[in-house]
Amino acid sequence: MKYDFDTLISRNDTGSLKWDKYGDQDVIPVWVADMDFPLAPEIQQALTDRLQHPVFGYTRASARLYDVLIQHISSVYGWSIEKEWINWIPGVVSGLAASTRAYASPGSEIVVNPPIYHHFFQVHDESRNKLVKVPLCVREGRWTYDLEAMKQSIGPDTSLILLCSPHNPTGTVFTQQELDSVCELAAEVDAVVVSDEIHCGLVLDSNTPHVPTVLASPQNQDRIVTLMSASKTFNLAGLNCSYSIIPNPELQERFNRACAEIVPMVGTLAFTATEAAFESAEPWRQALLEYLRANRDWLQTEIDSIPGLKMQSMQATYLAWIDATELGLNDTTGFFERHGVGFSSGEQFGQAQYLRLNFACPRARLEEVVSRIRGAVATL
Ligand SMILES: Cc1ncc(COP(=O)(O)O)c(C=O)c1O
């Protein structure tokens, strides 16, 4: 079946966070991480079918959902998980926040690696825990952990390490060895590792497969909490369904206690969509990856041909990380907004001279975005 990723769909009057930000201004938004593509027809059909039943009370994950999720994780990542390890939560960010309450004892330190998705800086209670930032480094054009710096920064006060793999905003898919090295550092000080793998379904390079952190470091399985969701891959962010995978029952109990009464249950339609995604939307995901891969490759050539801009090479996600240092601007995001392009500012991820560009949109729109960027830079 041929899926349509080319049609420009207006998101006006849908309450779109991405599009409403600029209202009537002529600014094309390429910031927040959702896609301008329609969802898989298989998912839309499942939602339509569910709407025929008129009762929307509290809902549990169906036995079928557990089955298709376990099957999906086994067939795509080669990871055998058990039903008892899974907990359903409405969002990965809630899962990160709950983890800081569950695993970081008062006064202890939480390690994060900038540049990083901005919520990693914000999910902890500042009066309770100290955030230790250990920047990633660039090696052979690829962002990765600075293991020496990690070694220096992780110590007896470290209770929790928050990982993001594949990584937002750099698009790195970490290798088994990189992930294992970080988990081994955690083991030395008995810290918990929370691995946000929300982008795992969006690996663009077939020679760099996503390795779940637990598989990368199986000897540390009992200290690892994995957070995943179908939301990024299948464009369901507005429905709110995510899950944690926690093999260690004690860590799971602490996670559940931190969520109780604060984190709401997953909504009925969110379960329906997630089940349909894992059950029948794999061909759509493959077609999406092909489209995104072509967008990425085209964008890389275009951006790199614009003086002063350099797109970092990336293996996963639909978020391009662009170095704009050479433009020498004080407010790079504001400059491009004035020329009709709404980037995510690098500052929110911890790197002010960078821009993040979401290329999950029809090629025609991406071409217009690039043409505006080129025109903007030409005015300097
Ligand atoms: C790394 C990462 N984690 C979490 C989220 C958001 O998760 P949720 O909407 O499930 O809270 C995003 C969204 O862009 C993300 O990039």
mmCIF file of C-alpha atoms and ligand atoms in Angstrom:
data_model
loop_
_atom_site.group_PDB
_atom_site.id
_atom_site.type_symbol
_atom_site.label_atom_id
_atom_site.label_comp_id
_atom_site.label_asym_id
_atom_site.label_seq_id
_atom_site.Cartn_x
_atom_site.Cartn_y
_atom_site.Cartn_z
ATOM 1 C CA MET A 1 0.000 0.000 0.000
ATOM 2 C CA LYS A 2 1.259 3.477 -0.862
ATOM 3 C CA TYR A 3 0.894 5.943 1.978
ATOM 4 C CA ASP A 4 0.622 9.673 1.381
ATOM 5 C CA PHE A 5 3.208 11.853 3.089
ATOM 6 C CA ASP A 6 3.164 14.557 0.402
ATOM 7 C CA THR A 7 -0.218 16.221 0.887
ATOM 8 C CA LEU A 8 -0.072 19.500 2.793
ATOM 9 C CA ILE A 9 -2.660 19.246 5.545
ATOM 10 C CA SER A 10 -3.823 22.393 7.298
ATOM 11 C CA ARG A 11 -3.744 22.037 11.064
ATOM 12 C CA ASN A 12 -5.688 25.250 11.614
ATOM 13 C CA ASP A 13 -8.528 24.979 14.129
ATOM 14 C CA THR A 14 -7.162 21.758 15.603
ATOM 15 C CA GLY A 15 -5.543 23.471 18.590
ATOM 16 C CA SER A 16 -2.126 22.499 17.246
ATOM 17 C CA LEU A 17 0.608 23.567 19.657
ATOM 18 C CA LYS A 18 3.071 23.722 16.787
ATOM 19 C CA TRP A 19 0.984 25.795 14.379
ATOM 20 C CA ASP A 20 -0.938 27.998 16.802
ATOM 21 C CA LYS A 21 2.286 29.421 18.205
ATOM 22 C CA TYR A 22 2.561 31.799 15.249
ATOM 23 C CA GLY A 23 -1.149 32.394 14.668
ATOM 24 C CA ASP A 24 -1.655 34.512 11.544
ATOM 25 C CA GLN A 25 2.030 35.334 11.103
ATOM 26 C CA ASP A 26 3.682 33.898 8.024
ATOM 27 C CA VAL A 27 6.042 31.640 9.968
ATOM 28 C CA ILE A 28 6.379 27.953 9.123
ATOM 29 C CA PRO A 29 6.779 26.089 12.403
ATOM 30 C CA VAL A 30 9.557 23.497 12.502
ATOM 31 C CA TRP A 31 9.860 23.363 16.254
ATOM 32 C CA VAL A 32 7.911 20.976 18.539
ATOM 33 C CA ALA A 33 8.361 17.251 17.836
ATOM 34 C CA ASP A 34 5.196 16.123 16.146
ATOM 35 C CA MET A 35 4.695 15.396 12.459
ATOM 36 C CA ASP A 36 2.569 17.179 9.879
ATOM 37 C CA PHE A 37 1.629 13.785 8.377
ATOM 38 C CA PRO A 38 -1.732 12.081 8.813
ATOM 39 C CA LEU A 39 -1.656 9.054 11.058
ATOM 40 C CA ALA A 40 -1.627 5.514 9.665
ATOM 41 C CA PRO A 41 -5.021 4.656 8.139
ATOM 42 C CA GLU A 42 -5.040 1.467 10.223
ATOM 43 C CA ILE A 43 -4.926 3.549 13.401
ATOM 44 C CA GLN A 44 -7.557 5.974 12.174
ATOM 45 C CA GLN A 45 -9.845 3.034 11.414
ATOM 46 C CA ALA A 46 -9.358 1.556 14.878
ATOM 47 C CA LEU A 47 -10.220 4.925 16.466
ATOM 48 C CA THR A 48 -13.308 5.272 14.250
ATOM 49 C CA ASP A 49 -14.437 1.780 15.242
ATOM 50 C CA ARG A 50 -13.966 2.495 18.942
ATOM 51 C CA LEU A 51 -16.018 5.692 18.645
ATOM 52 C CA GLN A 52 -19.022 3.570 17.684
ATOM 53 C CA HIS A 53 -19.222 2.426 21.299
ATOM 54 C CA PRO A 54 -20.645 5.295 23.340
ATOM 55 C CA VAL A 55 -19.082 4.659 26.763
ATOM 56 C CA PHE A 56 -15.653 6.086 27.627
ATOM 57 C CA GLY A 57 -15.087 5.100 31.235
ATOM 58 C CA TYR A 58 -11.769 4.280 32.927
ATOM 59 C CA THR A 59 -9.908 1.898 30.685
ATOM 60 C CA ARG A 60 -7.195 -0.711 31.182
ATOM 61 C CA ALA A 61 -4.720 -1.962 28.607
ATOM 62 C CA SER A 62 -6.228 -4.958 26.849
ATOM 63 C CA ALA A 63 -4.592 -8.384 26.821
ATOM 64 C CA ARG A 64 -4.228 -7.862 23.071
ATOM 65 C CA LEU A 65 -2.272 -4.636 23.603
ATOM 66 C CA TYR A 66 0.208 -6.411 25.895
ATOM 67 C CA ASP A 67 0.585 -9.174 23.305
ATOM 68 C CA VAL A 68 1.204 -6.865 20.353
ATOM 69 C CA LEU A 69 3.579 -4.639 22.305
ATOM 70 C CA ILE A 70 5.641 -7.580 23.565
ATOM 71 C CA GLN A 71 5.712 -8.991 20.031
ATOM 72 C CA HIS A 72 6.708 -5.610 18.531
ATOM 73 C CA ILE A 73 9.604 -5.117 20.965
ATOM 74 C CA SER A 74 10.796 -8.652 20.374
ATOM 75 C CA SER A 75 10.639 -8.479 16.584
ATOM 76 C CA VAL A 76 12.044 -4.957 16.115
ATOM 77 C CA TYR A 77 14.664 -4.825 18.907
ATOM 78 C CA GLY A 78 15.180 -8.500 19.779
ATOM 79 C CA TRP A 79 14.270 -7.781 23.402
ATOM 80 C CA SER A 80 12.059 -10.286 25.237
ATOM 81 C CA ILE A 81 10.078 -8.448 27.854
ATOM 82 C CA GLU A 82 7.488 -9.745 30.280
ATOM 83 C CA LYS A 83 4.006 -8.416 30.785
ATOM 84 C CA GLU A 84 4.680 -7.795 34.478
ATOM 85 C CA TRP A 85 7.473 -5.350 33.628
ATOM 86 C CA ILE A 86 5.113 -2.950 31.835
ATOM 87 C CA ASN A 87 3.287 0.040 33.375
ATOM 88 C CA TRP A 88 1.133 2.425 31.388
ATOM 89 C CA ILE A 89 1.586 6.166 31.875
ATOM 90 C CA PRO A 90 0.203 9.065 29.847
ATOM 91 C CA GLY A 91 3.580 10.603 29.004
ATOM 92 C CA VAL A 92 7.283 9.931 29.009
ATOM 93 C CA VAL A 93 7.939 13.300 30.658
ATOM 94 C CA SER A 94 5.680 12.242 33.557
ATOM 95 C CA GLY A 95 7.721 9.037 33.704
ATOM 96 C CA LEU A 96 10.957 11.020 33.909
ATOM 97 C CA ALA A 97 9.531 13.253 36.639
ATOM 98 C CA ALA A 98 8.210 10.261 38.609
ATOM 99 C CA SER A 99 11.623 8.600 38.295
ATOM 100 C CA THR A 100 13.398 11.533 39.918
ATOM 101 C CA ARG A 101 11.029 11.272 42.908
ATOM 102 C CA ALA A 102 11.290 7.473 43.001
ATOM 103 C CA TYR A 103 15.040 6.986 42.673
ATOM 104 C CA ALA A 104 16.861 10.174 43.632
ATOM 105 C CA SER A 105 17.106 10.377 47.417
ATOM 106 C CA PRO A 106 16.931 13.874 48.942
ATOM 107 C CA GLY A 107 20.246 15.697 48.532
ATOM 108 C CA SER A 108 21.540 13.301 45.888
ATOM 109 C CA GLU A 109 22.646 14.125 42.347
ATOM 110 C CA ILE A 110 21.025 13.445 38.991
ATOM 111 C CA VAL A 111 23.250 13.294 35.902
ATOM 112 C CA VAL A 112 22.140 14.539 32.467
ATOM 113 C CA ASN A 113 24.100 15.067 29.243
ATOM 114 C CA PRO A 114 23.490 18.319 27.353
ATOM 115 C CA PRO A 115 22.564 19.155 24.722
ATOM 116 C CA ILE A 116 19.409 17.381 25.766
ATOM 117 C CA TYR A 117 15.626 17.563 25.450
ATOM 118 C CA HIS A 118 14.795 20.478 27.744
ATOM 119 C CA HIS A 119 12.557 18.538 30.147
ATOM 120 C CA PHE A 120 15.638 16.631 31.316
ATOM 121 C CA PHE A 121 16.702 19.881 33.012
ATOM 122 C CA GLN A 122 13.308 20.479 34.571
ATOM 123 C CA VAL A 123 11.734 17.193 35.727
ATOM 124 C CA HIS A 124 13.419 17.059 39.152
ATOM 125 C CA ASP A 125 12.497 18.999 42.286
ATOM 126 C CA GLU A 126 15.254 21.624 42.581
ATOM 127 C CA SER A 127 14.902 21.865 46.350
ATOM 128 C CA ARG A 128 15.494 18.128 46.639
ATOM 129 C CA ASN A 129 18.157 17.171 44.104
ATOM 130 C CA LYS A 130 21.142 18.694 42.351
ATOM 131 C CA LEU A 131 21.428 18.373 38.580
ATOM 132 C CA VAL A 132 24.899 17.541 37.298
ATOM 133 C CA LYS A 133 25.392 18.380 33.618
ATOM 134 C CA VAL A 134 28.031 16.367 31.801
ATOM 135 C CA PRO A 135 28.067 17.601 28.192
ATOM 136 C CA LEU A 136 28.206 15.168 25.308
ATOM 137 C CA CYS A 137 31.194 15.543 23.014
ATOM 138 C CA VAL A 138 31.555 15.297 19.247
ATOM 139 C CA ARG A 139 33.758 12.493 17.985
ATOM 140 C CA GLU A 140 34.227 12.006 14.246
ATOM 141 C CA GLY A 141 31.231 14.209 13.589
ATOM 142 C CA ARG A 142 28.959 12.238 15.922
ATOM 143 C CA TRP A 143 27.697 13.264 19.337
ATOM 144 C CA THR A 144 28.498 10.780 22.076
ATOM 145 C CA TYR A 145 29.226 10.426 25.793
ATOM 146 C CA ASP A 146 32.407 11.914 27.166
ATOM 147 C CA LEU A 147 33.182 8.885 29.318
ATOM 148 C CA GLU A 148 36.171 10.531 31.001
ATOM 149 C CA ALA A 149 34.002 13.459 32.077
ATOM 150 C CA MET A 150 31.263 11.034 33.159
ATOM 151 C CA LYS A 151 33.794 9.147 35.296
ATOM 152 C CA GLN A 152 34.867 12.402 36.965
ATOM 153 C CA SER A 153 31.290 13.527 37.584
ATOM 154 C CA ILE A 154 29.649 10.322 38.794
ATOM 155 C CA GLY A 155 30.337 9.615 42.442
ATOM 156 C CA PRO A 156 28.836 8.490 45.721
ATOM 157 C CA ASP A 157 26.274 11.315 45.592
ATOM 158 C CA THR A 158 24.927 10.195 42.203
ATOM 159 C CA SER A 159 21.609 8.397 42.551
ATOM 160 C CA LEU A 160 20.203 8.655 39.041
ATOM 161 C CA ILE A 161 21.410 9.002 35.440
ATOM 162 C CA LEU A 162 18.882 10.137 32.829
ATOM 163 C CA LEU A 163 19.715 8.850 29.341
ATOM 164 C CA CYS A 164 18.051 9.659 26.044
ATOM 165 C CA SER A 165 18.562 7.021 23.346
ATOM 166 C CA PRO A 166 18.165 7.614 20.437
ATOM 167 C CA HIS A 167 19.104 11.113 21.354
ATOM 168 C CA ASN A 168 17.111 14.317 21.044
ATOM 169 C CA PRO A 169 18.356 16.777 19.773
ATOM 170 C CA THR A 170 21.530 15.299 18.211
ATOM 171 C CA GLY A 171 19.965 12.260 16.508
ATOM 172 C CA THR A 172 22.658 9.887 17.779
ATOM 173 C CA VAL A 173 21.858 6.192 18.081
ATOM 174 C CA PHE A 174 24.163 5.067 20.881
ATOM 175 C CA THR A 175 26.010 1.801 20.433
ATOM 176 C CA GLN A 176 25.809 -1.196 22.731
ATOM 177 C CA GLN A 177 29.266 -0.368 24.030
ATOM 178 C CA GLU A 178 28.513 3.289 24.755
ATOM 179 C CA LEU A 179 25.364 2.420 26.685
ATOM 180 C CA ASP A 180 27.057 -0.395 28.552
ATOM 181 C CA SER A 181 29.915 1.892 29.604
ATOM 182 C CA VAL A 182 27.484 4.391 31.108
ATOM 183 C CA CYS A 183 25.543 1.651 32.912
ATOM 184 C CA GLU A 184 28.785 0.260 34.308
ATOM 185 C CA LEU A 185 29.621 3.701 35.730
ATOM 186 C CA ALA A 186 26.161 3.734 37.319
ATOM 187 C CA ALA A 187 26.785 0.274 38.774
ATOM 188 C CA GLU A 188 30.005 1.452 40.426
ATOM 189 C CA VAL A 189 28.005 3.889 42.567
ATOM 190 C CA ASP A 190 24.769 1.868 42.681
ATOM 191 C CA ALA A 191 22.797 4.491 40.735
ATOM 192 C CA VAL A 192 19.605 3.890 38.781
ATOM 193 C CA VAL A 193 19.613 4.500 35.010
ATOM 194 C CA VAL A 194 16.445 5.807 33.393
ATOM 195 C CA SER A 195 16.562 5.400 29.630
ATOM 196 C CA ASP A 196 14.158 7.540 27.606
ATOM 197 C CA GLU A 197 13.783 5.590 24.361
ATOM 198 C CA ILE A 198 10.775 7.458 22.966
ATOM 199 C CA HIS A 199 12.522 7.869 19.573
ATOM 200 C CA CYS A 200 13.463 4.177 19.191
ATOM 201 C CA GLY A 201 11.048 3.591 16.315
ATOM 202 C CA LEU A 202 12.635 6.389 14.291
ATOM 203 C CA VAL A 203 16.064 5.031 13.418
ATOM 204 C CA LEU A 204 16.883 6.138 9.875
ATOM 205 C CA ASP A 205 20.138 4.230 9.304
ATOM 206 C CA SER A 206 19.680 0.494 9.010
ATOM 207 C CA ASN A 207 23.329 -0.105 9.954
ATOM 208 C CA THR A 208 22.884 1.593 13.350
ATOM 209 C CA PRO A 209 19.979 -0.277 14.954
ATOM 210 C CA HIS A 210 18.502 0.911 18.218
ATOM 211 C CA VAL A 211 19.826 -1.135 21.136
ATOM 212 C CA PRO A 212 17.590 -0.951 24.223
ATOM 213 C CA THR A 213 19.789 -0.002 27.182
ATOM 214 C CA VAL A 214 18.791 -3.173 29.032
ATOM 215 C CA LEU A 215 20.014 -5.295 26.113
ATOM 216 C CA ALA A 216 23.209 -3.239 25.891
ATOM 217 C CA SER A 217 23.989 -3.884 29.526
ATOM 218 C CA PRO A 218 22.057 -6.998 30.603
ATOM 219 C CA GLN A 219 24.140 -7.436 33.746
ATOM 220 C CA ASN A 220 22.647 -4.110 34.887
ATOM 221 C CA GLN A 221 19.040 -4.937 33.992
ATOM 222 C CA ASP A 222 17.941 -4.545 37.611
ATOM 223 C CA ARG A 223 19.019 -0.912 37.763
ATOM 224 C CA ILE A 224 17.512 0.188 34.428
ATOM 225 C CA VAL A 225 14.105 1.779 33.829
ATOM 226 C CA THR A 226 13.050 2.116 30.180
ATOM 227 C CA LEU A 227 10.482 4.653 28.985
ATOM 228 C CA MET A 228 8.893 4.264 25.568
ATOM 229 C CA SER A 229 5.807 5.274 23.611
ATOM 230 C CA ALA A 230 4.270 4.871 20.177
ATOM 231 C CA SER A 231 3.653 8.624 20.218
ATOM 232 C CA LYS A 232 6.664 9.965 18.274
ATOM 233 C CA THR A 233 6.837 7.160 15.733
ATOM 234 C CA PHE A 234 3.148 6.995 14.909
ATOM 235 C CA ASN A 235 2.349 10.680 15.463
ATOM 236 C CA LEU A 236 0.034 10.155 18.438
ATOM 237 C CA ALA A 237 1.507 12.746 20.808
ATOM 238 C CA GLY A 238 -1.880 14.357 21.433
ATOM 239 C CA LEU A 239 -3.370 11.090 22.661
ATOM 240 C CA ASN A 240 -1.013 10.471 25.607
ATOM 241 C CA CYS A 241 -0.067 6.842 25.962
ATOM 242 C CA SER A 242 3.405 5.750 27.050
ATOM 243 C CA TYR A 243 4.842 2.917 29.092
ATOM 244 C CA SER A 244 7.663 2.031 31.404
ATOM 245 C CA ILE A 245 9.468 -1.302 31.265
ATOM 246 C CA ILE A 246 10.983 -2.127 34.652
ATOM 247 C CA PRO A 247 12.269 -5.682 35.164
ATOM 248 C CA ASN A 248 13.217 -5.116 38.835
ATOM 249 C CA PRO A 249 10.024 -5.395 40.978
ATOM 250 C CA GLU A 250 11.436 -3.127 43.678
ATOM 251 C CA LEU A 251 12.180 -0.331 41.196
ATOM 252 C CA GLN A 252 8.755 -0.855 39.695
ATOM 253 C CA GLU A 253 7.088 -0.531 43.091
ATOM 254 C CA ARG A 254 8.945 2.734 43.767
ATOM 255 C CA PHE A 255 7.993 4.061 40.325
ATOM 256 C CA ASN A 256 4.324 3.215 40.861
ATOM 257 C CA ARG A 257 4.311 4.853 44.289
ATOM 258 C CA ALA A 258 5.762 8.055 42.790
ATOM 259 C CA CYS A 259 3.045 8.065 40.108
ATOM 260 C CA ALA A 260 0.111 7.279 42.424
ATOM 261 C CA GLU A 261 -2.549 10.013 42.655
ATOM 262 C CA ILE A 262 -0.415 12.398 40.573
ATOM 263 C CA VAL A 263 -0.065 10.745 37.180
ATOM 264 C CA PRO A 264 -3.470 10.020 35.615
ATOM 265 C CA MET A 265 -4.507 6.851 33.841
ATOM 266 C CA VAL A 266 -4.066 6.516 30.094
ATOM 267 C CA GLY A 267 -7.158 7.498 28.090
ATOM 268 C CA THR A 268 -9.368 5.037 26.253
ATOM 269 C CA LEU A 269 -8.606 6.244 22.721
ATOM 270 C CA ALA A 270 -4.894 6.434 23.479
ATOM 271 C CA PHE A 271 -4.890 2.703 24.224
ATOM 272 C CA THR A 272 -6.903 2.003 21.072
ATOM 273 C CA ALA A 273 -4.440 3.931 18.903
ATOM 274 C CA THR A 274 -1.374 2.352 20.508
ATOM 275 C CA GLU A 275 -2.754 -1.144 20.060
ATOM 276 C CA ALA A 276 -3.518 -0.498 16.378
ATOM 277 C CA ALA A 277 -0.052 1.023 15.873
ATOM 278 C CA PHE A 278 1.766 -2.048 17.120
ATOM 279 C CA GLU A 279 -0.692 -4.504 15.628
ATOM 280 C CA SER A 280 -1.057 -3.193 12.094
ATOM 281 C CA ALA A 281 0.925 -0.034 11.314
ATOM 282 C CA GLU A 282 4.401 -1.504 10.769
ATOM 283 C CA PRO A 283 4.191 -1.107 6.949
ATOM 284 C CA TRP A 284 3.234 2.548 7.511
ATOM 285 C CA ARG A 285 6.260 2.975 9.834
ATOM 286 C CA GLN A 286 8.572 1.551 7.183
ATOM 287 C CA ALA A 287 7.128 3.924 4.561
ATOM 288 C CA LEU A 288 7.498 6.829 7.001
ATOM 289 C CA LEU A 289 11.151 5.976 7.639
ATOM 290 C CA GLU A 290 11.799 5.944 3.913
ATOM 291 C CA TYR A 291 10.220 9.381 3.539
ATOM 292 C CA LEU A 292 12.098 10.794 6.534
ATOM 293 C CA ARG A 293 15.380 9.348 5.310
ATOM 294 C CA ALA A 294 14.935 11.113 1.965
ATOM 295 C CA ASN A 295 14.008 14.369 3.733
ATOM 296 C CA ARG A 296 17.061 14.089 5.971
ATOM 297 C CA ASP A 297 19.469 13.425 3.111
ATOM 298 C CA TRP A 298 18.067 16.253 1.023
ATOM 299 C CA LEU A 299 18.127 18.628 3.988
ATOM 300 C CA GLN A 300 21.708 17.736 4.870
ATOM 301 C CA THR A 301 22.926 18.729 1.391
ATOM 302 C CA GLU A 302 20.851 21.904 1.343
ATOM 303 C CA ILE A 303 21.756 23.144 4.827
ATOM 304 C CA ASP A 304 25.438 22.393 4.355
ATOM 305 C CA SER A 305 25.422 24.499 1.192
ATOM 306 C CA ILE A 306 24.234 27.565 3.113
ATOM 307 C CA PRO A 307 27.206 29.622 4.357
ATOM 308 C CA GLY A 308 27.425 29.666 8.153
ATOM 309 C CA LEU A 309 25.196 26.643 8.764
ATOM 310 C CA LYS A 310 26.193 23.033 9.337
ATOM 311 C CA MET A 311 23.763 20.189 9.939
ATOM 312 C CA GLN A 312 25.150 17.515 12.233
ATOM 313 C CA SER A 313 25.099 13.989 10.866
ATOM 314 C CA MET A 314 22.315 12.008 12.505
ATOM 315 C CA GLN A 315 21.143 8.406 12.623
ATOM 316 C CA ALA A 316 17.674 8.769 14.123
ATOM 317 C CA THR A 317 14.683 11.053 14.773
ATOM 318 C CA TYR A 318 13.214 13.697 12.470
ATOM 319 C CA LEU A 319 14.977 16.505 14.324
ATOM 320 C CA ALA A 320 17.981 18.070 12.614
ATOM 321 C CA TRP A 321 20.569 19.695 14.876
ATOM 322 C CA ILE A 322 22.072 22.655 13.072
ATOM 323 C CA ASP A 323 25.189 24.533 14.124
ATOM 324 C CA ALA A 324 24.670 28.233 13.419
ATOM 325 C CA THR A 325 27.708 29.491 15.350
ATOM 326 C CA GLU A 326 29.339 30.991 12.266
ATOM 327 C CA LEU A 327 26.380 33.290 11.658
ATOM 328 C CA GLY A 328 27.478 35.085 14.832
ATOM 329 C CA LEU A 329 23.945 36.184 15.778
ATOM 330 C CA ASN A 330 22.771 37.068 19.273
ATOM 331 C CA ASP A 331 19.246 35.797 18.792
ATOM 332 C CA THR A 332 19.425 33.188 16.061
ATOM 333 C CA THR A 333 15.887 31.848 16.550
ATOM 334 C CA GLY A 334 14.399 35.362 16.530
ATOM 335 C CA PHE A 335 16.320 36.223 13.346
ATOM 336 C CA PHE A 336 14.864 33.241 11.464
ATOM 337 C CA GLU A 337 11.378 33.868 12.859
ATOM 338 C CA ARG A 338 11.539 37.323 11.313
ATOM 339 C CA HIS A 339 12.286 35.538 8.012
ATOM 340 C CA GLY A 340 9.389 33.117 8.341
ATOM 341 C CA VAL A 341 10.876 29.979 9.933
ATOM 342 C CA GLY A 342 10.055 28.914 13.503
ATOM 343 C CA PHE A 343 12.902 26.730 14.819
ATOM 344 C CA SER A 344 13.353 25.296 18.305
ATOM 345 C CA SER A 345 16.102 27.375 19.863
ATOM 346 C CA GLY A 346 19.253 25.502 20.760
ATOM 347 C CA GLU A 347 19.316 27.384 24.033
ATOM 348 C CA GLN A 348 16.528 25.298 25.515
ATOM 349 C CA PHE A 349 18.641 22.176 24.990
ATOM 350 C CA GLY A 350 21.710 23.852 26.465
ATOM 351 C CA GLN A 351 23.454 25.108 23.307
ATOM 352 C CA ALA A 352 22.521 28.627 22.310
ATOM 353 C CA GLN A 353 24.244 28.711 18.890
ATOM 354 C CA TYR A 354 22.279 25.748 17.570
ATOM 355 C CA LEU A 355 18.871 25.386 15.978
ATOM 356 C CA ARG A 356 16.646 22.304 15.897
ATOM 357 C CA LEU A 357 14.640 21.738 12.750
ATOM 358 C CA ASN A 358 11.742 19.262 12.614
ATOM 359 C CA PHE A 359 11.693 17.841 9.079
ATOM 360 C CA ALA A 360 8.663 15.545 9.533
ATOM 361 C CA CYS A 361 6.630 17.424 6.965
ATOM 362 C CA PRO A 362 5.822 17.100 3.263
ATOM 363 C CA ARG A 363 8.849 17.748 1.048
ATOM 364 C CA ALA A 364 7.196 20.761 -0.563
ATOM 365 C CA ARG A 365 6.944 22.457 2.834
ATOM 366 C CA LEU A 366 10.523 21.567 3.666
ATOM 367 C CA GLU A 367 11.629 23.114 0.381
ATOM 368 C CA GLU A 368 9.860 26.336 1.304
ATOM 369 C CA VAL A 369 11.513 26.270 4.740
ATOM 370 C CA VAL A 370 14.958 25.867 3.197
ATOM 371 C CA SER A 371 14.308 28.587 0.668
ATOM 372 C CA ARG A 372 13.377 30.965 3.512
ATOM 373 C CA ILE A 373 16.482 29.983 5.493
ATOM 374 C CA ARG A 374 18.668 30.589 2.431
ATOM 375 C CA GLY A 375 17.016 33.955 1.815
ATOM 376 C CA ALA A 376 17.437 34.951 5.459
ATOM 377 C CA VAL A 377 21.148 34.125 5.529
ATOM 378 C CA ALA A 378 21.660 36.020 2.265
ATOM 379 C CA THR A 379 20.555 39.224 4.029
ATOM 380 C CA LEU A 380 23.474 39.051 6.469
HETATM 381 C C1 LIG B 1 13.376 12.591 24.414
HETATM 382 C C2 LIG B 1 11.930 12.918 24.619
HETATM 383 N N1 LIG B 1 11.287 12.470 25.705
HETATM 384 C C3 LIG B 1 9.980 12.750 25.920
HETATM 385 C C4 LIG B 1 9.249 13.499 25.016
HETATM 386 C C5 LIG B 1 7.808 13.816 25.277
HETATM 387 O O1 LIG B 1 7.182 12.731 25.815
HETATM 388 P P1 LIG B 1 5.653 12.787 26.246
HETATM 389 O O2 LIG B 1 4.932 13.650 25.279
HETATM 390 O O3 LIG B 1 5.249 11.350 26.181
HETATM 391 O O4 LIG B 1 5.631 13.320 27.633
HETATM 392 C C6 LIG B 1 9.887 13.999 23.874
HETATM 393 C C7 LIG B 1 9.151 14.856 22.921
HETATM 394 O O5 LIG B 1 9.681 15.439 22.040
HETATM 395 C C8 LIG B 1 11.242 13.691 23.664
HETATM 396 O O6 LIG B 1 11.894 14.125 22.576
#
